[in-house]
Tab-separated table of C-alpha atoms and ligand atoms in Angstrom:
chain	number	residue	atom	x	y	z
A	182	UNK	CA	-0.489	-18.845	-43.247
A	183	UNK	CA	1.827	-21.614	-42.441
A	184	UNK	CA	5.103	-20.693	-40.685
A	185	UNK	CA	8.357	-22.627	-40.985
A	186	UNK	CA	9.386	-24.483	-37.991
A	187	UNK	CA	12.139	-26.535	-39.285
A	188	UNK	CA	12.437	-28.488	-42.679
A	189	UNK	CA	9.300	-29.973	-43.753
A	190	UNK	CA	7.696	-28.900	-40.386
A	191	UNK	CA	5.238	-25.987	-40.317
A	192	UNK	CA	3.162	-24.162	-37.643
A	193	UNK	CA	-0.584	-23.747	-38.788
A	194	UNK	CA	-2.221	-22.605	-35.713
A	195	UNK	CA	-3.909	-19.663	-34.384
A	196	UNK	CA	-2.375	-16.797	-32.763
A	197	UNK	CA	-4.971	-15.098	-30.273
A	198	UNK	CA	-4.036	-11.486	-29.240
A	199	UNK	CA	-7.485	-10.668	-28.180
A	200	UNK	CA	-8.119	-13.563	-25.552
A	201	UNK	CA	-8.641	-12.568	-22.079
A	202	UNK	CA	-10.053	-15.519	-20.165
A	203	UNK	CA	-9.193	-19.465	-20.579
A	204	UNK	CA	-10.938	-22.418	-18.921
A	205	UNK	CA	-14.180	-20.455	-18.387
A	206	UNK	CA	-13.009	-17.498	-16.277
A	207	UNK	CA	-10.321	-19.487	-14.347
A	208	UNK	CA	-7.204	-18.516	-16.148
A	209	UNK	CA	-6.430	-14.777	-17.051
A	210	UNK	CA	-4.837	-14.009	-20.440
A	211	UNK	CA	-2.775	-10.957	-20.183
A	212	UNK	CA	-0.226	-11.249	-22.994
A	213	UNK	CA	-2.352	-13.050	-25.403
A	214	UNK	CA	-2.134	-16.994	-26.528
A	215	UNK	CA	-2.046	-19.239	-29.150
A	216	UNK	CA	-3.302	-22.650	-30.195
A	217	UNK	CA	-0.439	-24.208	-32.145
A	218	UNK	CA	-1.036	-27.129	-34.701
A	219	UNK	CA	1.642	-28.338	-36.726
A	220	UNK	CA	1.904	-29.687	-40.297
A	221	UNK	CA	4.625	-32.180	-41.407
A	222	UNK	CA	5.194	-32.874	-45.035
A	223	UNK	CA	7.348	-35.668	-45.512
A	224	UNK	CA	6.580	-38.586	-47.690
A	225	UNK	CA	3.669	-38.748	-45.404
A	226	UNK	CA	1.586	-35.711	-44.428
A	227	UNK	CA	0.665	-35.385	-40.883
A	228	UNK	CA	-1.431	-32.953	-39.040
A	229	UNK	CA	-0.609	-32.729	-35.091
A	230	UNK	CA	-3.417	-31.243	-33.230
A	231	UNK	CA	-5.926	-28.370	-34.333
A	232	UNK	CA	-7.251	-25.380	-32.728
A	233	UNK	CA	-10.081	-24.075	-30.552
A	234	UNK	CA	-13.522	-24.359	-32.116
A	235	UNK	CA	-14.426	-20.621	-32.465
A	236	UNK	CA	-11.378	-20.621	-35.120
A	237	UNK	CA	-12.221	-23.865	-36.567
A	238	UNK	CA	-13.461	-22.874	-40.122
A	239	UNK	CA	-10.578	-20.177	-40.185
A	240	UNK	CA	-8.131	-22.928	-39.467
A	241	UNK	CA	-9.483	-25.430	-42.096
A	242	UNK	CA	-9.541	-22.646	-44.903
A	243	UNK	CA	-5.950	-21.969	-43.992
A	244	UNK	CA	-5.035	-25.394	-44.008
A	245	UNK	CA	-6.688	-25.915	-47.404
A	246	UNK	CA	-4.898	-22.800	-48.935
A	247	UNK	CA	-1.579	-24.566	-48.150
A	248	UNK	CA	-2.334	-28.166	-48.919
A	249	UNK	CA	-5.007	-30.411	-50.490
A	250	UNK	CA	-6.300	-31.822	-47.367
A	251	UNK	CA	-7.462	-35.195	-48.857
A	252	UNK	CA	-3.451	-35.678	-48.778
A	253	UNK	CA	-3.130	-35.887	-45.241
A	254	UNK	CA	-2.142	-39.131	-44.115
A	255	UNK	CA	-2.456	-39.054	-40.234
A	256	UNK	CA	-3.770	-36.880	-37.955
A	257	UNK	CA	-2.139	-36.913	-34.370
A	258	UNK	CA	-4.249	-35.847	-31.529
A	259	UNK	CA	-1.891	-35.315	-28.675
A	260	UNK	CA	-5.040	-34.279	-26.442
A	261	UNK	CA	-8.601	-34.048	-26.674
A	262	UNK	CA	-9.421	-30.946	-24.985
A	263	UNK	CA	-11.320	-28.288	-27.102
A	264	UNK	CA	-8.818	-25.991	-27.478
A	265	UNK	CA	-6.671	-28.484	-29.598
A	266	UNK	CA	-9.388	-30.721	-30.970
A	267	UNK	CA	-11.923	-27.763	-31.789
A	268	UNK	CA	-11.594	-28.187	-35.742
A	269	UNK	CA	-11.536	-31.964	-35.745
A	270	UNK	CA	-15.202	-32.522	-36.122
A	271	UNK	CA	-15.702	-30.208	-39.206
A	272	UNK	CA	-12.279	-31.311	-40.488
A	273	UNK	CA	-13.268	-35.055	-40.153
A	274	UNK	CA	-16.540	-34.090	-42.153
A	275	UNK	CA	-14.271	-33.585	-45.127
A	276	UNK	CA	-11.815	-36.449	-44.717
A	277	UNK	CA	-13.571	-38.886	-42.695
A	278	UNK	CA	-11.304	-41.936	-43.236
A	279	UNK	CA	-8.109	-40.344	-42.225
A	280	UNK	CA	-6.497	-42.279	-39.539
A	281	UNK	CA	-6.309	-40.518	-36.025
A	282	UNK	CA	-3.601	-41.461	-33.662
A	283	UNK	CA	-4.262	-40.660	-30.040
A	284	UNK	CA	-4.232	-42.585	-26.569
A	285	UNK	CA	-7.216	-44.687	-25.549
A	286	UNK	CA	-8.233	-41.990	-23.174
A	287	UNK	CA	-8.308	-39.448	-26.129
A	288	UNK	CA	-10.889	-41.488	-27.818
A	289	UNK	CA	-13.191	-41.174	-24.542
A	290	UNK	CA	-12.542	-37.545	-24.687
A	291	UNK	CA	-13.276	-36.881	-28.365
A	292	UNK	CA	-16.361	-39.175	-28.409
A	293	UNK	CA	-17.486	-37.712	-25.205
A	294	UNK	CA	-17.245	-34.292	-26.716
A	295	UNK	CA	-18.249	-34.850	-30.349
A	296	UNK	CA	-20.158	-38.073	-30.473
A	297	UNK	CA	-19.321	-41.376	-32.064
A	298	UNK	CA	-18.483	-40.924	-35.891
A	299	UNK	CA	-16.758	-44.166	-36.562
A	300	UNK	CA	-13.612	-42.489	-36.911
A	301	UNK	CA	-10.345	-44.393	-37.845
A	302	UNK	CA	-8.698	-44.412	-34.599
A	303	UNK	CA	-5.449	-46.047	-33.709
A	304	UNK	CA	-4.490	-46.291	-30.110
A	305	UNK	CA	-0.981	-45.466	-29.140
A	306	UNK	CA	1.366	-45.869	-26.095
A	307	UNK	CA	4.489	-44.730	-24.903
A	308	UNK	CA	7.259	-46.179	-27.402
A	309	UNK	CA	4.801	-46.816	-30.393
A	310	UNK	CA	6.124	-45.123	-33.521
A	311	UNK	CA	4.656	-44.291	-36.833
A	312	UNK	CA	6.831	-44.434	-40.021
A	313	UNK	CA	6.570	-40.934	-41.983
A	314	UNK	CA	8.970	-41.619	-44.684
A	315	UNK	CA	12.250	-40.000	-45.553
A	316	UNK	CA	13.802	-41.887	-42.728
A	317	UNK	CA	11.706	-40.151	-40.092
A	318	UNK	CA	9.252	-41.477	-37.559
A	319	UNK	CA	6.781	-40.236	-35.041
A	320	UNK	CA	7.353	-41.644	-31.563
A	321	UNK	CA	4.732	-41.262	-29.048
A	322	UNK	CA	5.090	-40.758	-25.214
A	323	UNK	CA	1.990	-40.818	-23.021
A	324	UNK	CA	1.924	-37.628	-20.783
A	325	UNK	CA	-1.010	-38.900	-18.467
A	326	UNK	CA	-1.982	-35.965	-16.127
A	327	UNK	CA	0.053	-33.349	-17.943
A	328	UNK	CA	-2.689	-32.431	-17.595
A	329	UNK	CA	-5.307	-34.608	-18.385
A	330	UNK	CA	-5.461	-38.445	-18.408
A	331	UNK	CA	-5.352	-38.408	-22.253
A	332	UNK	CA	-2.270	-36.368	-22.880
A	333	UNK	CA	0.798	-37.340	-24.894
A	334	UNK	CA	3.671	-35.906	-26.689
A	335	UNK	CA	4.961	-36.739	-30.273
A	336	UNK	CA	8.555	-36.912	-30.880
A	337	UNK	CA	9.992	-36.596	-34.509
A	338	UNK	CA	13.122	-38.318	-35.273
A	339	UNK	CA	15.487	-36.939	-37.934
A	340	UNK	CA	14.398	-33.124	-37.203
A	341	UNK	CA	14.344	-33.989	-33.155
A	342	UNK	CA	11.310	-32.259	-32.483
A	343	UNK	CA	9.162	-32.809	-29.400
A	344	UNK	CA	5.573	-31.894	-29.949
A	345	UNK	CA	4.863	-31.547	-26.205
A	346	UNK	CA	1.173	-30.237	-26.389
A	347	UNK	CA	0.286	-28.520	-23.168
A	348	UNK	CA	3.439	-29.367	-21.281
A	349	UNK	CA	6.013	-26.732	-21.594
A	350	UNK	CA	3.501	-24.233	-23.211
A	351	UNK	CA	2.451	-20.640	-22.017
A	352	UNK	CA	-0.703	-18.606	-22.600
A	353	UNK	CA	1.712	-15.982	-24.557
A	354	UNK	CA	1.070	-14.501	-28.143
A	355	UNK	CA	4.446	-14.747	-30.074
A	356	UNK	CA	3.944	-13.785	-33.689
A	357	UNK	CA	7.604	-14.654	-34.600
A	358	UNK	CA	7.006	-18.142	-33.073
A	359	UNK	CA	10.184	-18.860	-31.284
A	360	UNK	CA	11.551	-18.264	-27.764
A	361	UNK	CA	14.690	-16.402	-29.291
A	362	UNK	CA	12.486	-14.010	-30.742
A	363	UNK	CA	9.997	-13.608	-27.599
A	364	UNK	CA	10.532	-11.017	-24.666
A	365	UNK	CA	12.445	-13.485	-22.426
A	366	UNK	CA	11.048	-11.981	-19.351
A	367	UNK	CA	7.668	-12.243	-20.267
A	368	UNK	CA	8.137	-15.651	-21.677
A	369	UNK	CA	9.651	-17.057	-18.519
A	370	UNK	CA	6.902	-15.563	-16.542
A	371	UNK	CA	3.854	-16.733	-18.629
A	372	UNK	CA	5.670	-20.081	-18.664
A	373	UNK	CA	5.910	-20.230	-14.604
A	374	UNK	CA	2.104	-18.748	-14.651
A	375	UNK	CA	1.001	-21.711	-16.777
A	376	UNK	CA	2.984	-24.260	-14.381
A	377	UNK	CA	1.634	-22.665	-11.036
A	378	UNK	CA	-2.026	-22.396	-12.311
A	379	UNK	CA	-2.420	-25.493	-14.349
A	380	UNK	CA	0.174	-28.142	-13.720
A	381	UNK	CA	1.192	-27.624	-10.129
A	382	UNK	CA	-1.499	-30.119	-8.916
A	383	UNK	CA	0.179	-32.840	-11.002
A	384	UNK	CA	3.751	-32.055	-9.728
A	385	UNK	CA	4.724	-35.494	-8.668
A	386	UNK	CA	3.700	-36.942	-12.077
A	387	UNK	CA	5.516	-34.028	-13.765
A	388	UNK	CA	8.774	-35.031	-11.818
A	389	UNK	CA	8.665	-38.461	-13.110
A	390	UNK	CA	7.621	-37.542	-16.601
A	391	UNK	CA	10.622	-35.242	-16.798
A	392	UNK	CA	12.863	-37.828	-15.466
A	393	UNK	CA	11.585	-40.398	-17.939
A	394	UNK	CA	11.914	-37.807	-20.731
A	395	UNK	CA	15.529	-37.105	-20.003
A	396	UNK	CA	16.511	-40.611	-19.466
A	397	UNK	CA	15.194	-41.548	-23.048
A	398	UNK	CA	18.283	-39.385	-24.151
A	399	UNK	CA	16.350	-38.467	-27.289
A	400	UNK	CA	18.376	-35.578	-28.980
A	401	UNK	CA	15.788	-32.617	-28.634
A	402	UNK	CA	16.452	-29.662	-30.773
A	403	UNK	CA	12.960	-28.106	-30.757
A	404	UNK	CA	10.217	-28.360	-28.107
A	405	UNK	CA	7.042	-27.301	-29.761
A	406	UNK	CA	4.181	-26.906	-27.345
A	407	UNK	CA	0.509	-26.298	-28.217
A	408	UNK	CA	0.543	-22.843	-26.589
A	409	UNK	CA	2.607	-20.039	-27.027
A	410	UNK	CA	6.545	-19.869	-27.961
A	411	UNK	CA	8.024	-22.766	-29.592
A	412	UNK	CA	11.696	-23.591	-27.598
A	413	UNK	CA	14.411	-23.613	-30.329
A	414	UNK	CA	17.150	-21.548	-28.466
A	415	UNK	CA	18.493	-24.209	-25.612
A	416	UNK	CA	15.012	-25.951	-25.691
A	417	UNK	CA	16.001	-28.037	-22.494
A	418	UNK	CA	15.902	-25.071	-20.332
A	419	UNK	CA	12.109	-25.361	-19.766
A	420	UNK	CA	12.638	-29.189	-19.065
A	421	UNK	CA	15.198	-27.980	-16.498
A	422	UNK	CA	12.833	-25.433	-15.363
A	423	UNK	CA	9.872	-28.001	-14.864
A	424	UNK	CA	12.222	-30.429	-13.141
A	425	UNK	CA	12.960	-27.585	-10.380
A	426	UNK	CA	9.439	-26.362	-10.485
A	427	UNK	CA	7.791	-29.955	-9.934
A	428	UNK	CA	9.823	-30.215	-6.665
A	429	UNK	CA	8.101	-28.006	-4.137
A	430	UNK	CA	9.606	-24.934	-5.843
A	431	UNK	CA	10.167	-21.821	-3.837
A	432	UNK	CA	12.455	-18.712	-3.912
A	433	UNK	CA	13.115	-16.174	-0.955
A	434	UNK	CA	9.744	-14.651	-1.152
A	435	UNK	CA	6.883	-14.025	1.178
A	436	UNK	CA	3.443	-13.058	-0.272
A	437	UNK	CA	0.755	-11.281	1.665
A	438	UNK	CA	-2.623	-11.474	0.419
A	439	UNK	CA	-5.649	-9.985	2.068
A	440	UNK	CA	-9.199	-8.265	1.588
A	441	UNK	CA	-10.195	-5.399	3.873
A	442	UNK	CA	-13.675	-3.864	4.862
A	443	UNK	CA	-12.672	-0.494	6.576
A	444	UNK	CA	-8.689	-0.409	5.844
A	445	UNK	CA	-7.761	-1.741	9.226
A	446	UNK	CA	-6.710	-5.522	7.774
A	447	UNK	CA	-5.105	-3.530	4.891
A	448	UNK	CA	-2.894	-1.573	7.410
A	449	UNK	CA	-2.066	-4.762	9.151
A	450	UNK	CA	-0.743	-6.155	5.685
A	451	UNK	CA	1.138	-3.237	4.950
A	452	UNK	CA	2.678	-3.225	8.548
A	453	UNK	CA	3.712	-6.990	8.261
A	454	UNK	CA	5.124	-6.232	4.847
A	455	UNK	CA	7.518	-3.503	6.069
A	456	UNK	CA	8.281	-5.796	9.135
A	457	UNK	CA	9.482	-8.330	6.593
A	458	UNK	CA	11.710	-5.873	4.748
A	459	UNK	CA	13.311	-4.788	8.265
A	460	UNK	CA	13.837	-8.222	9.644
A	461	UNK	CA	14.775	-9.922	6.226
A	462	UNK	CA	16.015	-7.283	3.780
A	463	UNK	CA	16.918	-10.177	0.971
A	464	UNK	CA	13.318	-11.626	1.276
A	465	UNK	CA	11.041	-10.549	-1.540
A	466	UNK	CA	7.831	-9.117	-0.460
A	467	UNK	CA	4.682	-8.841	-2.581
A	468	UNK	CA	1.202	-7.590	-1.102
A	469	UNK	CA	-2.066	-8.166	-3.054
A	470	UNK	CA	-5.640	-7.314	-2.181
A	471	UNK	CA	-7.196	-10.515	-3.721
A	472	UNK	CA	-10.553	-8.769	-4.240
A	473	UNK	CA	-8.715	-6.326	-6.803
A	474	UNK	CA	-5.689	-8.143	-8.243
A	475	UNK	CA	-6.050	-11.084	-10.389
A	476	UNK	CA	-6.030	-14.381	-8.772
A	477	UNK	CA	-3.788	-16.237	-11.124
A	478	UNK	CA	-0.959	-13.788	-10.934
A	479	UNK	CA	-1.466	-13.917	-7.125
A	480	UNK	CA	-1.041	-17.772	-7.359
A	481	UNK	CA	2.062	-17.419	-9.456
A	482	UNK	CA	3.528	-15.168	-6.450
A	483	UNK	CA	2.409	-18.015	-4.323
A	484	UNK	CA	4.091	-20.655	-6.368
A	485	UNK	CA	7.437	-18.581	-5.697
A	486	UNK	CA	7.024	-17.920	-2.116
A	487	UNK	CA	8.280	-19.936	0.933
A	488	UNK	CA	5.391	-18.492	2.928
A	489	UNK	CA	2.322	-16.662	2.671
A	490	UNK	CA	0.339	-14.376	5.136
A	491	UNK	CA	-3.536	-14.245	4.754
A	492	UNK	CA	-5.918	-11.637	6.087
A	493	UNK	CA	-9.501	-10.966	6.297
A	494	UNK	CA	-11.716	-9.237	8.733
A	495	UNK	CA	-14.353	-11.303	10.259
A	496	UNK	CA	-17.718	-10.952	8.663
A	497	UNK	CA	-20.794	-12.933	9.655
A	498	UNK	CA	-18.708	-15.599	11.830
A	499	UNK	CA	-16.460	-16.081	8.518
A	500	UNK	CA	-14.286	-14.402	6.340
A	501	UNK	CA	-14.934	-12.068	3.290
A	502	UNK	CA	-16.069	-13.825	0.203
A	503	UNK	CA	-13.390	-12.698	-1.781
A	504	UNK	CA	-10.737	-14.166	0.602
A	505	UNK	CA	-12.810	-17.410	1.130
A	506	UNK	CA	-13.011	-17.928	-2.858
A	507	UNK	CA	-9.144	-17.439	-3.203
A	508	UNK	CA	-8.496	-19.621	-0.673
A	509	UNK	CA	-10.912	-22.620	-2.470
A	510	UNK	CA	-8.561	-21.949	-5.393
A	511	UNK	CA	-5.657	-22.080	-3.404
A	512	UNK	CA	-6.552	-25.486	-2.255
A	513	UNK	CA	-6.967	-26.866	-5.753
A	514	UNK	CA	-3.367	-26.182	-6.643
A	515	UNK	CA	-2.164	-28.506	-4.027
A	516	UNK	CA	1.132	-26.249	-3.088
A	517	UNK	CA	3.401	-28.160	-0.656
A	518	UNK	CA	6.516	-27.226	1.732
A	519	UNK	CA	5.056	-23.564	2.327
A	520	UNK	CA	4.488	-21.785	5.667
A	521	UNK	CA	1.351	-19.576	6.302
A	522	UNK	CA	0.199	-16.993	8.954
A	523	UNK	CA	-2.965	-15.309	9.389
A	524	UNK	CA	-4.342	-11.812	10.534
A	525	UNK	CA	-7.586	-9.837	10.758
A	526	UNK	CA	-9.594	-7.194	12.063
A	527	UNK	CA	-13.061	-8.064	13.948
A	528	UNK	CA	-15.654	-5.909	15.758
A	529	UNK	CA	-17.740	-8.431	17.305
A	530	UNK	CA	-17.314	-12.270	17.343
A	531	UNK	CA	-14.004	-12.562	15.713
A	532	UNK	CA	-13.771	-15.961	14.009
A	533	UNK	CA	-11.857	-14.744	11.037
A	534	UNK	CA	-8.384	-15.776	11.929
A	535	UNK	CA	-9.417	-19.324	13.036
A	536	UNK	CA	-11.488	-19.865	9.740
A	537	UNK	CA	-8.276	-18.695	7.882
A	538	UNK	CA	-6.106	-21.094	9.763
A	539	UNK	CA	-8.475	-23.948	9.218
A	540	UNK	CA	-8.763	-23.356	5.513
A	541	UNK	CA	-5.038	-22.955	5.020
A	542	UNK	CA	-4.254	-26.123	6.819
A	543	UNK	CA	-6.746	-27.795	4.545
A	544	UNK	CA	-4.844	-26.340	1.529
A	545	UNK	CA	-1.632	-27.958	2.869
A	546	UNK	CA	0.008	-25.127	4.393
A	547	UNK	CA	1.974	-25.231	7.688
A	548	UNK	CA	0.257	-22.738	9.857
A	549	UNK	CA	2.158	-21.071	12.482
A	550	UNK	CA	0.733	-20.029	15.841
A	551	UNK	CA	1.709	-16.240	15.755
A	552	UNK	CA	-1.138	-14.268	14.289
A	553	UNK	CA	-2.650	-10.783	14.679
A	554	UNK	CA	-5.987	-10.574	15.601
A	555	UNK	CA	-7.119	-6.793	15.988
A	556	UNK	CA	-10.323	-5.826	17.673
A	557	UNK	CA	-11.865	-2.915	15.617
A	558	UNK	CA	-8.738	-0.842	14.293
A	559	UNK	CA	-5.279	-2.194	14.608
A	560	UNK	CA	-3.393	-0.782	17.530
A	561	UNK	CA	0.469	-0.105	18.221
A	562	UNK	CA	0.225	-3.205	20.322
A	563	UNK	CA	-1.378	-5.143	17.352
A	564	UNK	CA	1.337	-3.757	14.933
A	565	UNK	CA	4.093	-4.818	17.216
A	566	UNK	CA	2.817	-8.559	17.030
A	567	UNK	CA	4.294	-8.251	13.310
A	568	UNK	CA	7.908	-8.881	14.425
A	569	UNK	CA	6.849	-12.266	16.339
A	570	UNK	CA	4.873	-13.465	13.314
A	571	UNK	CA	7.440	-12.524	10.778
A	572	UNK	CA	10.379	-13.907	12.800
A	573	UNK	CA	8.341	-17.064	12.995
A	574	UNK	CA	7.986	-17.580	9.513
A	575	UNK	CA	11.653	-16.733	8.487
A	576	UNK	CA	13.502	-18.762	10.891
B	1506	FEO	FE1	-4.307	-26.403	-23.852
B	1506	FEO	FE2	-5.267	-29.048	-21.893
B	1506	FEO	O1	-5.473	-27.894	-23.183
């Protein structure tokens, strides 16, 4: 069933309330998700993107129940990743000559994934346009590295809709489609989680691209991403958020992340948390055991933080594998302008703190000298070091 977006533009995607993981197991889905495809029926009939491969047959049947697919004049591929191109191969078997509009990199991506089929590709660049009749045009905007080299957005004149693909999206199931119908708190949380866990490494490019989009002075009435809610009420709010998020975003928050073997390192974590509340009562404190709590949710909290404090006991001259794996993921997200401190218990050799410092520095954090390194169980003297550590972080 298609759902009305505006005038002759309908949503025709797949809302997935059961999805639990995305990008393999690298992104947790807690509030569902969607793959948004759009059908434009002006003088020309245009399909923008498709859905993930497991839903391709349902998608094509759905499309056939709405239109004669032989009447599709153009297919726009904003991005070749399989969650948006997954129905293309089977769709093109039925309408093999339909022109596809996409970037040059998208052809590489599509042919790499689905093979060469002599599809009628039409390469577009920023500023190129396509007349769809009724006085309306589609204008293309390359969105390189938001988040793949092939990504682009498509702007529809007349109805003033920006089909932004992954940018401005969220992994969030909203059956009613629009941001003004969605739970705002969850919507903003999921939009930030998406940014922190997928787009943050490309923040310098996001910042430039947001400036470019704003500089085009296009009237934007709707931002229709390829995942989650469509921004209809005050659509530029998400552009403003991206502008802020892309510039080393932080709030007055400190996040403590640790794992523990025999509770000593956990006790230090909680003592540091209490010390932050005592010395800086306006600072939000979050404490997570990274072996037990969702890694993507923790990264969203790191994204908001001005500093993080990471703890692990020493194990085999190293740190616990849970902490090590988490630090590896942390490094890939390329956070900037954040401080860090370390803590941990040890029984014998005690390299844990040194390892933590090295890995946090490699991840781009400014690691302070103050630390808590506790032999066996933390003593009152160890706990008393929390004040110096916290003072250094908040000064
Ligand atoms: Fe939603 Fe990059 O695919």
